[in-house]
Amino acid sequence: MTEQPPTYRRFHPIIADAYTAVHEWLDGIEQAKGYKSIDPRGKWQKILQGEDLKSVAFQYYYLFPTHYFKAAHILENVIGEDRLISWLRHKQRLCILDIGCGAGAGTAACIEAILTLKEQDKIPNDVKIFAIGVDPNKFSVLLYKQLMQKCQSYTLETIGLDFKCVQSGFPEATLGIIQNLKE
């Protein structure tokens, strides 16, 4: 009996395109130059605390896939497809509150889960997603905004996606979150 090759989890094509588009955008920004060539060995503390665009861009390059697939795993294996479908049958609006959003890996995984269900015709009704990304780092918020703008433009025909960014730590961000939820 031949052993089956392993199946690896991949980005949804729309999320992959958005992720790549943000890298292309970063490649054109002087303050981010060289972010892909940073050697993190022995520098993680400094990189993770970095408040400059190059450090945040490196985190996007190096850590986004890990955080994305962890969130996707939770959506698929903990929350589950049936529960997502049930939620979206009764409420066609989903609010994603991404505290410590970084560049938006968790939000992107949620968008992917909804896109996949829509593409498989498991959710026949229209779905609107409202995402709020909250992070104290202005460059993380900038990357979140870039990624969400790309996702928004690539999903126009499939889902309704709107988003807001709150540049603040938590719990200080509470007022900004409440204001965005009222809109």
XYZ file of N, CA and C in Angstrom, residues 23-173:
453
model
N 3.098 42.812 0.862
C 4.558 42.710 0.709
C 5.043 43.585 -0.443
N 4.328 43.579 -1.541
C 4.710 44.421 -2.679
C 4.658 45.894 -2.293
N 3.660 46.265 -1.530
C 3.546 47.638 -1.048
C 4.738 47.973 -0.139
N 5.062 47.065 0.783
C 6.195 47.280 1.690
C 7.516 47.404 0.933
N 7.656 46.628 -0.138
C 8.897 46.671 -0.920
C 9.176 48.056 -1.498
N 8.149 48.872 -1.636
C 8.322 50.212 -2.187
C 8.501 51.300 -1.143
N 8.587 50.937 0.116
C 8.706 51.930 1.190
C 10.121 51.898 1.764
N 10.759 53.039 1.735
C 12.152 53.156 2.161
C 12.368 52.700 3.609
N 11.460 53.078 4.532
C 11.631 52.731 5.947
C 11.555 51.230 6.205
N 11.047 50.467 5.242
C 10.925 49.014 5.422
C 12.021 48.245 4.692
N 12.851 48.925 3.952
C 13.882 48.250 3.151
C 14.698 47.274 3.996
N 14.868 46.064 3.477
C 15.675 45.050 4.141
C 14.941 44.228 5.185
N 13.643 44.417 5.325
C 12.913 43.703 6.383
C 12.930 42.196 6.199
N 13.011 41.718 4.970
C 13.007 40.269 4.738
C 14.357 39.628 5.049
N 15.386 40.433 5.167
C 16.719 39.866 5.395
C 17.185 39.987 6.848
N 16.325 40.414 7.734
C 16.691 40.496 9.154
C 16.894 39.081 9.700
N 17.983 38.896 10.424
C 18.234 37.616 11.098
C 17.734 37.763 12.536
N 16.663 37.057 12.897
C 16.060 37.274 14.217
C 16.782 36.604 15.385
N 17.754 35.758 15.097
C 18.415 35.019 16.181
C 19.013 35.972 17.212
N 18.559 35.797 18.440
C 19.055 36.621 19.536
C 18.490 38.036 19.552
N 17.553 38.343 18.663
C 17.017 39.709 18.561
C 15.504 39.769 18.737
N 14.888 38.666 19.104
C 13.424 38.639 19.135
C 12.830 39.696 20.041
N 13.384 39.877 21.217
C 12.843 40.869 22.157
C 12.823 42.249 21.507
N 13.926 42.619 20.894
C 14.026 43.931 20.252
C 13.061 44.033 19.069
N 12.969 42.989 18.270
C 12.086 42.999 17.098
C 10.626 43.120 17.522
N 10.223 42.333 18.519
C 8.826 42.343 18.947
C 8.435 43.641 19.643
N 9.406 44.313 20.229
C 9.121 45.596 20.868
C 9.350 46.764 19.920
N 9.878 46.484 18.735
C 10.178 47.541 17.776
C 8.933 48.290 17.333
N 9.041 49.592 17.317
C 7.911 50.416 16.898
C 8.191 51.104 15.576
N 9.164 50.604 14.850
C 9.478 51.156 13.536
C 8.886 50.252 12.456
N 8.733 50.790 11.260
C 8.100 50.040 10.180
C 8.895 48.798 9.800
N 10.211 48.877 9.831
C 11.024 47.722 9.443
C 10.786 46.535 10.383
N 10.720 46.782 11.689
C 10.456 45.701 12.653
C 9.070 45.106 12.456
N 8.079 45.966 12.252
C 6.709 45.493 12.066
C 6.586 44.743 10.741
N 7.264 45.230 9.708
C 7.244 44.541 8.408
C 7.888 43.159 8.530
N 8.975 43.066 9.297
C 9.598 41.761 9.508
C 8.647 40.818 10.236
N 7.961 41.323 11.259
C 6.988 40.490 11.967
C 5.913 39.996 11.001
N 5.471 40.853 10.104
C 4.472 40.467 9.102
C 5.024 39.347 8.221
N 6.243 39.515 7.786
C 6.891 38.540 6.908
C 7.114 37.202 7.620
N 7.559 37.270 8.850
C 8.005 36.080 9.564
C 6.897 35.412 10.383
N 6.003 36.205 10.972
C 5.031 35.664 11.926
C 3.591 35.586 11.412
N 3.234 36.381 10.410
C 1.850 36.388 9.934
C 1.349 34.992 9.573
N 2.086 34.206 8.767
C 1.571 32.871 8.429
C 1.297 32.003 9.662
N 2.179 32.053 10.649
C 1.992 31.256 11.863
C 0.704 31.648 12.579
N 0.525 32.945 12.791
C -0.670 33.418 13.499
C -1.933 33.157 12.681
N -1.835 33.313 11.388
C -2.974 33.070 10.498
C -3.430 31.616 10.586
N -2.492 30.688 10.464
C -2.864 29.277 10.469
C -3.315 28.801 11.854
N -2.800 29.411 12.923
C -3.315 29.084 14.261
C -4.775 29.511 14.379
N -5.079 30.714 13.909
C -6.465 31.198 13.959
C -7.364 30.353 13.059
N -6.881 30.002 11.873
C -7.666 29.159 10.957
C -7.933 27.791 11.582
N -6.938 27.242 12.268
C -7.101 25.947 12.937
C -8.202 26.023 14.002
N -8.202 27.084 14.778
C -9.227 27.252 15.812
C -10.610 27.371 15.178
N -10.706 28.149 14.104
C -11.998 28.295 13.425
C -12.494 26.957 12.885
N -11.600 26.174 12.318
C -11.988 24.894 11.713
C -12.228 23.792 12.740
N -11.372 23.717 13.751
C -11.382 22.556 14.636
C -11.936 22.793 16.034
N -12.042 24.028 16.453
C -12.599 24.312 17.770
C -14.009 24.885 17.621
N -14.128 25.960 16.875
C -15.455 26.542 16.629
C -16.235 25.635 15.686
N -15.622 25.283 14.581
C -16.224 24.330 13.652
C -17.133 24.959 12.608
N -17.183 24.294 11.490
C -17.976 24.743 10.350
C -19.466 24.833 10.688
N -19.997 23.832 11.372
C -21.430 23.814 11.696
C -21.837 25.014 12.547
N -21.021 25.349 13.523
C -21.340 26.491 14.381
C -21.264 27.795 13.586
N -20.249 27.944 12.742
C -20.151 29.144 11.906
C -21.382 29.282 11.012
N -21.768 28.192 10.380
C -22.943 28.210 9.502
C -24.185 28.594 10.301
N -24.340 28.020 11.476
C -25.493 28.332 12.327
C -25.520 29.814 12.692
N -24.382 30.357 13.093
C -24.313 31.780 13.431
C -24.719 32.636 12.239
N -24.187 32.296 11.074
C -24.390 33.144 9.900
C -25.757 32.957 9.256
N -26.448 31.894 9.564
C -27.826 31.739 9.081
C -28.766 32.666 9.842
N -28.472 32.857 11.119
C -29.347 33.667 11.961
C -28.960 35.137 11.970
N -27.719 35.409 11.831
C -27.211 36.780 11.801
C -26.281 36.890 10.606
N -26.667 37.697 9.648
C -25.832 37.807 8.456
C -24.705 38.820 8.630
N -24.589 39.369 9.828
C -23.496 40.295 10.122
C -22.579 39.662 11.153
N -21.317 39.749 10.877
C -20.312 39.226 11.795
C -19.381 40.371 12.158
N -19.175 40.580 13.437
C -18.245 41.603 13.900
C -17.005 40.898 14.432
N -15.867 41.270 13.900
C -14.590 40.714 14.350
C -13.868 41.810 15.117
N -13.600 41.573 16.370
C -12.850 42.508 17.190
C -11.478 41.887 17.416
N -10.485 42.414 16.733
C -9.134 41.848 16.737
C -8.238 42.709 17.623
N -8.185 42.353 18.906
C -7.372 43.088 19.881
C -5.925 42.630 19.733
N -5.003 43.595 19.600
C -3.611 43.243 19.333
C -3.494 42.686 17.932
N -4.153 43.356 17.004
C -4.336 42.825 15.642
C -3.046 42.629 14.864
N -1.983 43.356 15.230
C -0.801 43.271 14.381
C -1.207 43.620 12.963
N -0.846 42.790 12.016
C -1.200 43.043 10.620
C -2.524 42.396 10.226
N -3.189 41.711 11.145
C -4.522 41.199 10.853
C -4.634 39.729 10.522
N -3.732 38.910 11.018
C -3.780 37.476 10.712
C -5.075 36.832 11.196
N -5.512 37.173 12.404
C -6.746 36.600 12.936
C -7.958 37.029 12.130
N -8.010 38.300 11.786
C -9.113 38.802 10.965
C -9.114 38.119 9.607
N -7.938 37.986 9.002
C -7.836 37.340 7.682
C -8.310 35.891 7.740
N -7.999 35.186 8.821
C -8.456 33.794 8.958
C -9.977 33.728 9.055
N -10.582 34.676 9.756
C -12.051 34.723 9.833
C -12.657 35.011 8.466
N -12.069 35.947 7.747
C -12.556 36.263 6.402
C -12.469 35.025 5.524
N -11.337 34.311 5.622
C -11.185 33.093 4.826
C -12.260 32.063 5.153
N -12.553 31.884 6.429
C -13.562 30.896 6.824
C -14.913 31.223 6.194
N -15.284 32.492 6.200
C -16.564 32.913 5.615
C -16.526 32.761 4.097
N -15.426 33.186 3.484
C -15.287 33.042 2.022
C -15.440 31.591 1.590
N -14.787 30.707 2.303
C -14.825 29.284 1.959
C -16.245 28.740 2.059
N -16.941 29.083 3.129
C -18.329 28.625 3.275
C -19.228 29.196 2.177
N -19.003 30.446 1.817
C -19.787 31.056 0.725
C -19.491 30.350 -0.599
N -18.228 30.090 -0.871
C -17.838 29.441 -2.132
C -18.379 28.019 -2.229
N -18.540 27.371 -1.095
C -19.087 26.008 -1.074
C -20.618 26.010 -0.998
N -21.219 27.182 -1.128
C -22.681 27.360 -1.062
C -23.282 26.838 0.238
N -22.518 26.889 1.312
C -23.032 26.462 2.615
C -23.710 27.620 3.348
N -23.472 28.830 2.851
C -24.153 30.018 3.366
C -24.779 30.712 2.153
N -26.080 30.525 1.942
C -26.704 31.091 0.750
C -26.961 32.594 0.834
N -27.133 33.120 2.041
C -27.459 34.529 2.198
C -26.212 35.405 2.134
N -26.452 36.706 1.934
C -25.354 37.665 1.948
C -24.793 37.768 3.361
N -23.498 37.953 3.446
C -22.837 38.095 4.740
C -22.047 39.388 4.728
N -22.176 40.120 5.814
C -21.415 41.352 5.977
C -20.497 41.185 7.186
N -19.248 41.510 6.979
C -18.255 41.434 8.050
C -17.830 42.853 8.400
N -17.836 43.146 9.682
C -17.308 44.410 10.177
C -16.154 44.065 11.104
N -14.955 44.468 10.727
C -13.755 44.141 11.502
C -13.189 45.405 12.141
N -12.796 45.276 13.388
C -12.121 46.364 14.088
C -10.765 45.833 14.532
N -9.715 46.435 14.011
C -8.358 46.072 14.391
C -7.841 47.054 15.428
N -7.366 46.538 16.544
C -6.895 47.373 17.650
C -5.444 47.020 17.950
N -4.579 48.019 17.897
C -3.167 47.792 18.209
C -2.545 49.132 18.595
N -1.652 49.155 19.589
C -1.022 50.419 19.964
C 0.051 50.879 18.973
N 0.555 49.979 18.153
C 1.639 50.322 17.232
C 1.070 50.887 15.934
N 1.451 52.123 15.611
C 0.894 52.773 14.417
C 1.254 52.030 13.136
N 2.387 51.356 13.105
C 2.766 50.627 11.894
C 2.009 49.303 11.775
N 1.684 48.689 12.896
C 0.829 47.494 12.849
C -0.542 47.870 12.306
N -1.076 48.983 12.786
C -2.376 49.459 12.306
C -2.300 49.785 10.816
N -1.187 50.354 10.381
C -1.001 50.660 8.961
C -1.023 49.379 8.118
N -0.339 48.330 8.571
C -0.347 47.060 7.836
C -1.729 46.414 7.875
N -2.403 46.497 9.007
C -3.775 45.975 9.113
C -4.660 46.662 8.070
N -4.541 47.974 8.010
C -5.349 48.744 7.050
C -5.035 48.326 5.619
N -3.763 48.171 5.290
C -3.373 47.743 3.940
C -3.956 46.371 3.610
N -3.820 45.427 4.538
C -4.323 44.075 4.298
C -5.842 44.077 4.146
N -6.534 44.809 5.004
C -7.999 44.839 4.929
C -8.478 45.526 3.652
N -7.776 46.573 3.216
C -8.153 47.226 1.953
C -8.019 46.253 0.788
N -6.960 45.467 0.796
C -6.779 44.467 -0.267
C -7.865 43.403 -0.180
N -8.111 42.886 1.012
C -9.172 41.879 1.181
C -10.517 42.449 0.747
N -10.770 43.677 1.117
C -12.031 44.332 0.767
C -12.194 44.415 -0.748
N -11.145 44.818 -1.443
C -11.258 44.955 -2.901
C -11.366 43.599 -3.598
N -10.776 42.564 -3.020
C -10.816 41.235 -3.642
C -12.090 40.454 -3.320
N -12.859 40.907 -2.316
C -14.048 40.149 -1.900
C -15.359 40.863 -2.207
N -15.316 41.915 -2.984
C -16.512 42.721 -3.253
C -17.704 41.901 -3.723
N -17.461 40.895 -4.542
C -18.558 40.116 -5.115
C -19.002 38.957 -4.219
N -18.250 38.676 -3.175
C -18.545 37.510 -2.342
C -19.150 37.873 -0.993
N -18.516 38.802 -0.304
C -18.982 39.218 1.023
C -18.883 40.732 1.126
N -19.602 41.282 2.071
C -19.446 42.692 2.384
C -18.427 42.814 3.505
N -17.370 43.546 3.262
C -16.321 43.709 4.274
C -16.106 45.187 4.534
N -16.251 45.562 5.771
C -15.942 46.913 6.201
C -15.030 46.780 7.414
N -14.192 47.759 7.628
C -13.263 47.667 8.754
C -12.926 49.049 9.278
N -12.481 49.071 10.506
C -11.980 50.277 11.163
C -10.730 49.884 11.931
N -9.882 50.868 12.150
C -8.657 50.648 12.919
C -8.680 51.550 14.148
N -8.221 51.026 15.255
C -8.092 51.800 16.482
C -6.643 51.665 16.933
N -5.923 52.794 16.870
C -4.528 52.763 17.299
C -4.469 53.141 18.772
N -4.479 52.120 19.597
C -4.448 52.317 21.034
C -4.244 50.968 21.700
N -3.735 51.005 22.910
C -3.614 49.780 23.691
C -4.948 49.457 24.345
N -4.990 48.324 25.009
C -6.215 47.931 25.687
C -5.966 48.021 27.182
N -6.778 48.590 27.971
C -8.185 48.943 27.789
C -8.422 50.357 27.270
N -7.371 51.144 27.032
C -7.545 52.510 26.544
C -8.348 52.560 25.244
N -8.290 51.497 24.461
C -8.969 51.458 23.162
C -10.478 51.293 23.280
